[in-house]
Tab-separated table of C-alpha atoms and ligand atoms in Angstrom:
chain	number	residue	atom	x	y	z
A	228	MET	CA	-0.232	0.208	0.067
A	229	LEU	CA	1.163	3.317	-0.812
A	230	ARG	CA	1.641	5.421	2.179
A	231	ALA	CA	0.414	9.322	1.866
A	232	ARG	CA	4.267	11.570	2.230
A	233	LEU	CA	3.530	13.882	5.315
A	234	SER	CA	5.016	17.369	4.230
A	235	TRP	CA	6.955	19.175	6.941
A	236	SER	CA	4.806	22.183	7.144
A	237	HIS	CA	1.672	19.672	8.148
A	238	ARG	CA	4.161	18.107	10.503
A	239	VAL	CA	4.758	21.661	12.535
A	240	ARG	CA	0.987	22.363	12.280
A	241	GLY	CA	-0.242	19.364	13.233
A	242	SER	CA	2.850	19.023	16.547
A	243	MET	CA	1.845	22.461	17.295
A	244	VAL	CA	-1.918	21.936	17.809
A	245	LEU	CA	-1.970	18.733	19.375
A	246	ALA	CA	0.237	19.922	21.913
A	247	ALA	CA	-2.425	22.604	22.498
A	248	CYS	CA	-5.528	20.321	22.611
A	249	GLY	CA	-3.474	17.827	24.881
A	250	ASP	CA	-2.772	20.829	27.731
A	251	ALA	CA	-6.563	21.760	27.149
A	252	LEU	CA	-7.338	18.712	27.460
A	253	GLY	CA	-5.445	17.460	30.546
A	254	ALA	CA	-5.588	20.490	32.537
A	255	PRO	CA	-8.783	19.407	34.332
A	256	PHE	CA	-7.257	16.098	35.848
A	257	GLU	CA	-3.529	18.304	36.664
A	258	GLY	CA	-2.903	17.276	40.521
A	259	ARG	CA	-5.047	14.304	40.211
A	260	GLU	CA	-4.136	10.351	41.165
A	261	PRO	CA	-3.806	8.083	38.164
A	262	ALA	CA	-7.483	8.650	36.203
A	263	ASP	CA	-9.936	6.031	35.480
A	264	ARG	CA	-9.671	5.512	31.682
A	265	ALA	CA	-13.456	5.343	31.062
A	266	GLU	CA	-13.738	9.289	32.669
A	267	ILE	CA	-11.303	10.445	30.617
A	268	ASP	CA	-12.508	8.558	27.209
A	269	ASP	CA	-15.622	10.413	27.849
A	270	TRP	CA	-13.811	13.679	28.409
A	271	ILE	CA	-11.649	13.491	25.263
A	272	ASN	CA	-13.817	11.429	22.886
A	273	GLN	CA	-17.316	12.452	24.148
A	274	SER	CA	-17.649	15.851	26.068
A	275	THR	CA	-18.056	18.959	23.974
A	276	GLN	CA	-17.262	21.158	26.520
A	277	LEU	CA	-14.916	23.995	25.560
A	278	VAL	CA	-11.028	23.700	26.584
A	279	ARG	CA	-9.095	26.370	27.840
A	280	PHE	CA	-5.327	26.239	27.472
A	281	THR	CA	-2.461	27.026	29.938
A	282	ASP	CA	0.949	28.190	30.186
A	283	ASP	CA	2.311	25.137	28.528
A	284	THR	CA	0.857	26.616	25.197
A	285	ALA	CA	1.272	30.067	26.220
A	286	SER	CA	4.849	29.873	26.522
A	287	THR	CA	5.041	27.883	23.024
A	288	LEU	CA	3.241	30.599	21.127
A	289	VAL	CA	5.798	32.613	22.516
A	290	VAL	CA	8.440	30.464	20.976
A	291	ALA	CA	7.270	30.224	17.519
A	292	ASP	CA	6.709	33.853	17.143
A	293	HIS	CA	9.874	34.337	18.463
A	294	LEU	CA	10.991	31.476	15.639
A	295	THR	CA	9.085	32.867	12.833
A	296	ARG	CA	10.031	36.481	13.855
A	297	ARG	CA	13.994	35.425	13.559
A	298	ARG	CA	13.808	32.501	10.872
A	299	GLY	CA	14.619	29.854	13.201
A	300	THR	CA	17.120	31.840	15.521
A	301	VAL	CA	17.167	32.311	19.353
A	302	ASN	CA	17.947	35.629	20.661
A	303	GLU	CA	18.101	34.659	24.528
A	304	ASP	CA	17.385	38.667	25.575
A	305	GLU	CA	14.712	39.100	23.338
A	306	LEU	CA	13.159	35.337	24.397
A	307	ALA	CA	12.522	36.374	27.906
A	308	ASP	CA	11.721	39.541	27.363
A	309	GLU	CA	8.949	38.445	25.054
A	310	LEU	CA	8.010	35.482	27.971
A	311	ALA	CA	7.854	37.953	30.474
A	312	ARG	CA	5.552	40.015	28.385
A	313	GLU	CA	3.252	37.440	27.798
A	314	TRP	CA	3.023	36.274	31.200
A	315	ALA	CA	2.556	40.096	32.485
A	316	ARG	CA	-0.276	40.133	29.684
A	317	ASP	CA	-2.397	37.201	30.858
A	318	PRO	CA	-0.792	35.715	34.751
A	319	GLU	CA	-3.737	33.472	34.995
A	320	ARG	CA	-2.793	30.586	32.938
A	321	GLY	CA	-1.632	28.286	35.752
A	322	TYR	CA	1.928	29.434	35.794
A	323	GLY	CA	4.691	27.649	38.187
A	324	HIS	CA	5.552	29.519	41.120
A	325	GLY	CA	9.051	29.804	40.360
A	326	ALA	CA	7.914	30.781	36.731
A	327	ALA	CA	5.996	33.384	37.930
A	328	GLN	CA	8.253	35.108	40.856
A	329	LEU	CA	11.083	35.351	37.696
A	330	TYR	CA	8.676	36.585	35.142
A	331	ALA	CA	8.013	39.319	37.845
A	332	GLU	CA	12.052	39.991	38.378
A	333	LEU	CA	12.139	40.335	34.088
A	334	ALA	CA	9.482	42.965	34.482
A	335	ARG	CA	11.231	44.917	36.981
A	336	GLY	CA	14.075	44.919	34.880
A	337	VAL	CA	16.239	42.193	36.457
A	338	PRO	CA	18.241	40.474	33.689
A	339	TRP	CA	17.223	37.009	33.066
A	340	ARG	CA	20.757	35.246	33.871
A	341	ARG	CA	20.656	36.931	37.625
A	342	ALA	CA	17.101	36.247	38.221
A	343	ALA	CA	16.548	32.703	36.633
A	344	ALA	CA	20.408	31.786	38.574
A	345	GLU	CA	18.468	32.900	42.089
A	346	LEU	CA	15.534	30.582	41.824
A	347	PHE	CA	14.972	27.988	44.201
A	348	ASP	CA	17.992	28.946	46.624
A	349	GLY	CA	20.574	29.321	43.395
A	350	GLN	CA	19.937	25.846	42.132
A	351	GLY	CA	17.716	27.347	39.490
A	352	SER	CA	14.605	25.621	38.295
A	353	PHE	CA	14.083	21.990	37.113
A	354	GLY	CA	10.470	22.343	36.545
A	355	ASN	CA	9.597	21.026	33.157
A	356	GLY	CA	8.391	24.547	31.754
A	357	ALA	CA	11.277	25.173	29.582
A	358	ALA	CA	10.618	21.437	28.281
A	359	MET	CA	7.077	22.054	27.736
A	360	ARG	CA	7.312	24.813	25.515
A	361	VAL	CA	9.973	23.680	23.146
A	362	ALA	CA	8.515	21.500	20.199
A	363	PRO	CA	8.758	24.518	17.882
A	364	ILE	CA	12.719	24.061	18.009
A	365	GLY	CA	12.386	20.462	16.886
A	366	LEU	CA	9.822	21.407	14.195
A	367	LEU	CA	12.232	23.627	12.563
A	368	PRO	CA	12.818	22.481	8.807
A	369	GLY	CA	16.275	21.053	8.111
A	370	LEU	CA	18.253	21.364	11.256
A	371	ALA	CA	20.835	18.809	12.483
A	372	LEU	CA	19.881	16.957	15.493
A	373	ASP	CA	23.129	18.348	17.210
A	374	ALA	CA	21.389	22.278	16.441
A	375	VAL	CA	18.002	21.239	17.788
A	376	ALA	CA	19.023	20.177	21.195
A	377	GLY	CA	21.852	23.414	21.466
A	378	ARG	CA	18.991	25.941	20.657
A	379	ALA	CA	16.167	24.080	22.699
A	380	ARG	CA	19.266	24.564	25.599
A	381	ARG	CA	19.595	28.132	24.840
A	382	THR	CA	15.994	28.974	25.091
A	383	ALA	CA	15.563	26.777	28.135
A	384	ALA	CA	18.468	28.525	30.486
A	385	VAL	CA	16.434	31.673	30.056
A	386	THR	CA	14.667	30.507	32.724
A	387	HIS	CA	15.489	27.224	33.581
A	388	GLN	CA	19.271	26.757	34.854
A	389	HIS	CA	18.816	24.242	36.288
A	390	PRO	CA	21.005	21.015	34.314
A	391	GLN	CA	17.536	18.571	34.627
A	392	ALA	CA	15.270	21.505	32.805
A	393	VAL	CA	17.846	22.090	30.308
A	394	ASP	CA	17.891	18.428	29.488
A	395	GLY	CA	14.780	18.404	29.403
A	396	ALA	CA	14.225	20.779	27.067
A	397	ALA	CA	17.021	18.859	24.929
A	398	ALA	CA	15.349	15.962	25.231
A	399	GLN	CA	11.829	17.113	23.868
A	400	ALA	CA	12.968	19.277	20.977
A	401	VAL	CA	15.402	16.251	19.908
A	402	ALA	CA	12.137	13.901	20.588
A	403	THR	CA	10.175	15.873	18.391
A	404	ALA	CA	12.161	16.424	15.299
A	405	LEU	CA	12.251	12.701	15.467
A	406	ALA	CA	9.029	11.958	15.440
A	407	ALA	CA	8.706	14.780	12.792
A	408	LEU	CA	11.001	12.827	10.914
A	409	SER	CA	9.479	9.275	11.016
A	410	VAL	CA	7.292	7.585	8.670
A	411	GLN	CA	3.717	7.101	10.424
A	412	ASP	CA	1.960	3.187	10.718
A	413	THR	CA	5.750	2.083	10.778
A	414	PRO	CA	7.464	0.534	13.617
A	415	LEU	CA	9.281	3.120	15.470
A	416	ASP	CA	11.852	1.605	17.685
A	417	ALA	CA	11.753	2.695	21.443
A	418	GLU	CA	15.435	2.094	22.099
A	419	TRP	CA	16.765	3.655	19.128
A	420	MET	CA	14.816	6.281	19.968
A	421	VAL	CA	15.970	6.174	23.967
A	422	ALA	CA	19.516	6.146	22.378
A	423	THR	CA	19.381	9.185	20.576
A	424	LEU	CA	18.098	10.905	22.833
A	425	CYS	CA	20.694	10.368	25.468
A	426	GLU	CA	23.268	11.384	22.974
A	427	HIS	CA	21.790	15.100	23.626
A	428	VAL	CA	21.644	14.948	27.121
A	429	HIS	CA	24.125	16.058	29.984
A	430	THR	CA	23.306	14.149	32.745
A	431	ALA	CA	23.346	11.174	34.139
A	432	GLU	CA	19.991	11.395	36.089
A	433	PHE	CA	18.183	12.315	33.112
A	434	ARG	CA	19.991	9.410	30.890
A	435	SER	CA	19.028	6.886	33.565
A	436	ALA	CA	15.358	8.219	33.641
A	437	LEU	CA	14.952	7.957	29.467
A	438	ARG	CA	16.340	4.363	29.445
A	439	ARG	CA	13.492	3.075	31.762
A	440	VAL	CA	11.014	3.824	29.060
A	441	PRO	CA	11.773	1.167	26.469
A	442	ALA	CA	11.147	-1.662	28.675
A	443	LEU	CA	7.876	0.078	29.660
A	444	VAL	CA	6.787	0.454	25.742
A	445	ALA	CA	7.815	-3.332	25.135
A	446	GLN	CA	5.554	-4.556	28.547
A	447	GLY	CA	2.872	-2.586	27.175
A	448	ALA	CA	2.917	-1.362	31.096
A	449	HIS	CA	-0.770	0.450	32.429
A	450	THR	CA	-0.364	4.273	33.557
A	451	THR	CA	0.058	3.325	37.118
A	452	ASP	CA	3.558	1.652	36.664
A	453	VAL	CA	4.213	4.016	33.949
A	454	ALA	CA	3.710	6.731	36.761
A	455	GLY	CA	5.103	4.570	39.282
A	456	ALA	CA	8.751	3.954	37.123
A	457	VAL	CA	9.086	7.742	35.771
A	458	GLY	CA	6.967	9.671	37.838
A	459	ASN	CA	4.326	12.166	36.595
A	460	GLY	CA	5.294	15.270	38.489
A	461	VAL	CA	6.509	18.778	37.431
A	462	ALA	CA	9.917	17.747	37.232
A	463	ALA	CA	11.060	17.964	33.793
A	464	ILE	CA	13.143	14.699	34.772
A	465	GLN	CA	9.459	12.374	35.195
A	466	ALA	CA	7.213	14.972	32.596
A	467	VAL	CA	9.810	14.213	29.871
A	468	PRO	CA	9.659	10.394	29.698
A	469	ALA	CA	6.425	10.138	30.768
A	470	ALA	CA	5.167	11.598	27.801
A	471	LEU	CA	7.445	9.753	25.580
A	472	ALA	CA	6.592	6.209	26.929
A	473	ALA	CA	2.975	7.671	26.543
A	474	PHE	CA	3.573	8.454	22.598
A	475	LEU	CA	5.934	5.207	21.796
A	476	ARG	CA	3.147	3.123	23.361
A	477	GLN	CA	1.169	4.261	21.055
A	478	PRO	CA	2.463	6.677	18.173
A	479	ASP	CA	-0.042	5.630	15.628
A	480	ASP	CA	-3.167	6.671	17.642
A	481	THR	CA	-3.073	10.246	18.903
A	482	PRO	CA	-6.297	10.275	21.167
A	483	ALA	CA	-5.067	7.011	22.509
A	484	ALA	CA	-1.332	8.112	23.595
A	485	VAL	CA	-3.173	11.676	24.131
A	486	GLY	CA	-5.953	9.961	27.088
A	487	PHE	CA	-2.937	7.576	28.015
A	488	ALA	CA	-0.927	10.923	29.010
A	489	ILE	CA	-3.763	12.312	31.007
A	490	GLY	CA	-4.257	9.221	32.836
A	491	LEU	CA	-0.399	9.294	34.293
A	492	GLY	CA	-2.164	11.498	36.351
A	493	GLY	CA	0.225	14.367	38.335
A	494	ASP	CA	0.713	17.341	35.559
A	495	THR	CA	-1.307	16.116	33.027
A	496	ASP	CA	-1.844	18.751	30.881
A	497	THR	CA	1.878	19.495	30.101
A	498	ILE	CA	2.629	15.480	30.465
A	499	ALA	CA	-0.319	15.429	27.693
A	500	SER	CA	0.666	18.291	25.436
A	501	MET	CA	4.296	16.815	25.433
A	502	THR	CA	2.454	13.479	23.774
A	503	GLY	CA	0.547	15.496	21.672
A	504	ALA	CA	3.313	17.468	20.107
A	505	LEU	CA	4.841	14.211	19.322
A	506	CYS	CA	2.307	12.757	17.670
A	507	GLY	CA	0.949	15.626	15.932
A	508	ALA	CA	4.980	15.731	14.494
A	509	ARG	CA	4.303	12.170	13.547
A	510	ARG	CA	1.193	12.182	12.087
A	511	ALA	CA	0.298	15.956	11.231
A	512	GLU	CA	-3.338	17.303	11.436
A	513	LYS	CA	-5.024	14.333	9.611
A	514	ASP	CA	-4.674	12.775	13.753
A	515	LEU	CA	-6.415	16.118	14.926
A	516	PRO	CA	-10.456	15.135	16.283
A	517	VAL	CA	-12.647	17.540	14.928
A	518	MET	CA	-14.213	18.431	17.975
A	519	TRP	CA	-10.560	18.580	19.727
A	520	GLY	CA	-10.101	21.673	17.306
A	521	LEU	CA	-13.765	23.043	17.802
A	522	ARG	CA	-13.520	22.719	21.786
A	523	LEU	CA	-10.329	24.690	21.897
A	524	GLU	CA	-10.141	28.242	22.982
A	525	GLY	CA	-8.131	30.003	21.285
A	526	ALA	CA	-7.697	27.558	17.996
A	527	ALA	CA	-7.325	30.379	15.293
A	528	ARG	CA	-4.578	31.904	17.318
A	529	VAL	CA	-2.748	28.522	17.660
A	530	TRP	CA	-3.476	27.732	14.226
A	531	THR	CA	-2.313	31.200	12.944
A	532	ALA	CA	0.982	30.839	14.923
A	533	ALA	CA	1.565	27.209	13.824
A	534	SER	CA	0.885	28.096	10.308
A	535	ALA	CA	3.320	30.468	10.134
A	536	LEU	CA	6.033	28.543	11.793
A	537	ALA	CA	4.910	25.817	9.068
A	538	GLU	CA	6.088	28.676	6.238
A	539	LEU	CA	9.615	28.214	7.504
A	540	ALA	CA	9.411	24.668	6.254
A	541	ALA	CA	7.355	26.092	3.100
A	542	THR	CA	10.014	28.167	1.588
A	543	ALA	CA	13.017	26.602	3.167
A	544	ALA	CA	15.293	24.437	0.535
A	545	GLY	CA	14.136	21.783	3.730
A	546	THR	CA	16.109	18.713	3.343
A	547	ARG	CA	13.974	16.696	6.075
A	548	ARG	CA	10.736	15.376	4.377
A	549	GLY	CA	8.930	12.584	6.013
B	137	AR6	N1	14.301	23.132	44.309
B	137	AR6	C1	12.821	22.706	44.796
B	137	AR6	N2	11.417	22.520	43.932
B	137	AR6	C2	11.808	23.247	43.049
B	137	AR6	C3	12.731	23.190	41.996
B	137	AR6	C4	13.923	23.204	42.435
B	137	AR6	N3	15.029	23.985	42.240
B	137	AR6	N4	12.501	23.921	40.817
B	137	AR6	C5	11.364	23.524	40.639
B	137	AR6	N5	10.709	23.301	41.507
B	137	AR6	P1	8.786	26.138	38.222
B	137	AR6	P2	7.341	25.546	35.195
B	137	AR6	C6	9.223	23.000	41.797
B	137	AR6	O1	7.940	27.442	38.907
B	137	AR6	O2	9.077	24.509	35.117
B	137	AR6	C7	3.114	24.634	35.971
B	137	AR6	O3	2.117	24.279	35.967
B	137	AR6	C8	8.469	24.168	42.486
B	137	AR6	O4	7.262	23.436	43.633
B	137	AR6	O5	10.211	27.070	37.559
B	137	AR6	O6	7.922	26.745	34.318
B	137	AR6	C9	3.463	24.289	34.053
B	137	AR6	O7	2.000	24.133	33.615
B	137	AR6	C10	8.148	24.246	41.471
B	137	AR6	O8	6.825	25.660	41.455
B	137	AR6	O9	7.557	26.420	36.778
B	137	AR6	C11	4.301	23.305	34.470
B	137	AR6	O10	3.315	22.183	34.418
B	137	AR6	C12	7.618	23.444	40.368
B	137	AR6	O11	8.411	22.820	40.468
B	137	AR6	C13	4.627	23.124	35.830
B	137	AR6	O12	4.371	24.139	36.534
B	137	AR6	C14	7.380	23.973	39.038
B	137	AR6	O13	8.796	24.816	38.754
B	137	AR6	C15	6.244	23.544	35.620
B	137	AR6	O14	6.508	25.015	34.748
B	138	MG	MG1	1.696	22.319	33.329
């Protein structure tokens, strides 16, 4: 059977829109124990209720607009300013405490390097807030994986200086690029994907967390097992492997993968958003359930930002086509 080839532009839009849907659909379950699948299936597949995106999507849109405007390059000073302005414009989106404190300091004129380094008694944040917004970097056309990881690290550092948070951003961006390079409906080798991600993370702790994923995928582990093995919390070292596991268990069934991610409990909006980003990068818009798009508050804004980023792919002498 001939498989339709997906253009890179379609993958960009699919990834960004599904990331936003995962965020908004996952948000009502945030902070809960691993939830009942029937309740989640009903919520994501039957309900027609509008859903509101959170800081994950707000921040991802900032990164996407930044990259579109700068044709794929990153300027940390400008990005810090843009993220802080987005927070100030609309602070009630569920930002983490550290993130809100940081943006308030940036708004007062404190340089991002100092403010980000001073968070959490000088450790920097290990939260998943840098990883949750990084998909647009993995979606840049024609970028080698080293460059994807490097740019992701630079965008992370403006808010998250803990090495595990920076690793989380590098891993999630490279995972998005690998998903966008993959061919839908053909097996995706979890061992290979994790080994590739491990080449782009710097801490032994993060590598070890990622290496738990392939066995969970091979076993078809349930939500409680995945949450027990890698965690489901706001730390990047938990949420990034959790999202990867949700994606790799069912990489060609987006509603099932996003539902699984929400079922993990804990930081459901962010884990489901990162899972949605991976699913959309692999399968493009065709896997977006119509009702998800209709239920998503601000869908037109997401679509506009995604389409502008996708234009980079359409105009680039893109070498990466899947
Ligand atoms: N030491 C102790 N606790 C920490 C540390 C640390 N070094 N770093 C982070 N935390 P934050 P984010 C804890 O505020 O990463 C939202 O729901 C601390 O409890 O930097 O941007 C988003 O949607 C802190 O409040 O925010 C994401 O899902 C929390 O981790 C999630 O929060 C988050 O770190 C992370 O967002
Ligand atoms: Mg979140």
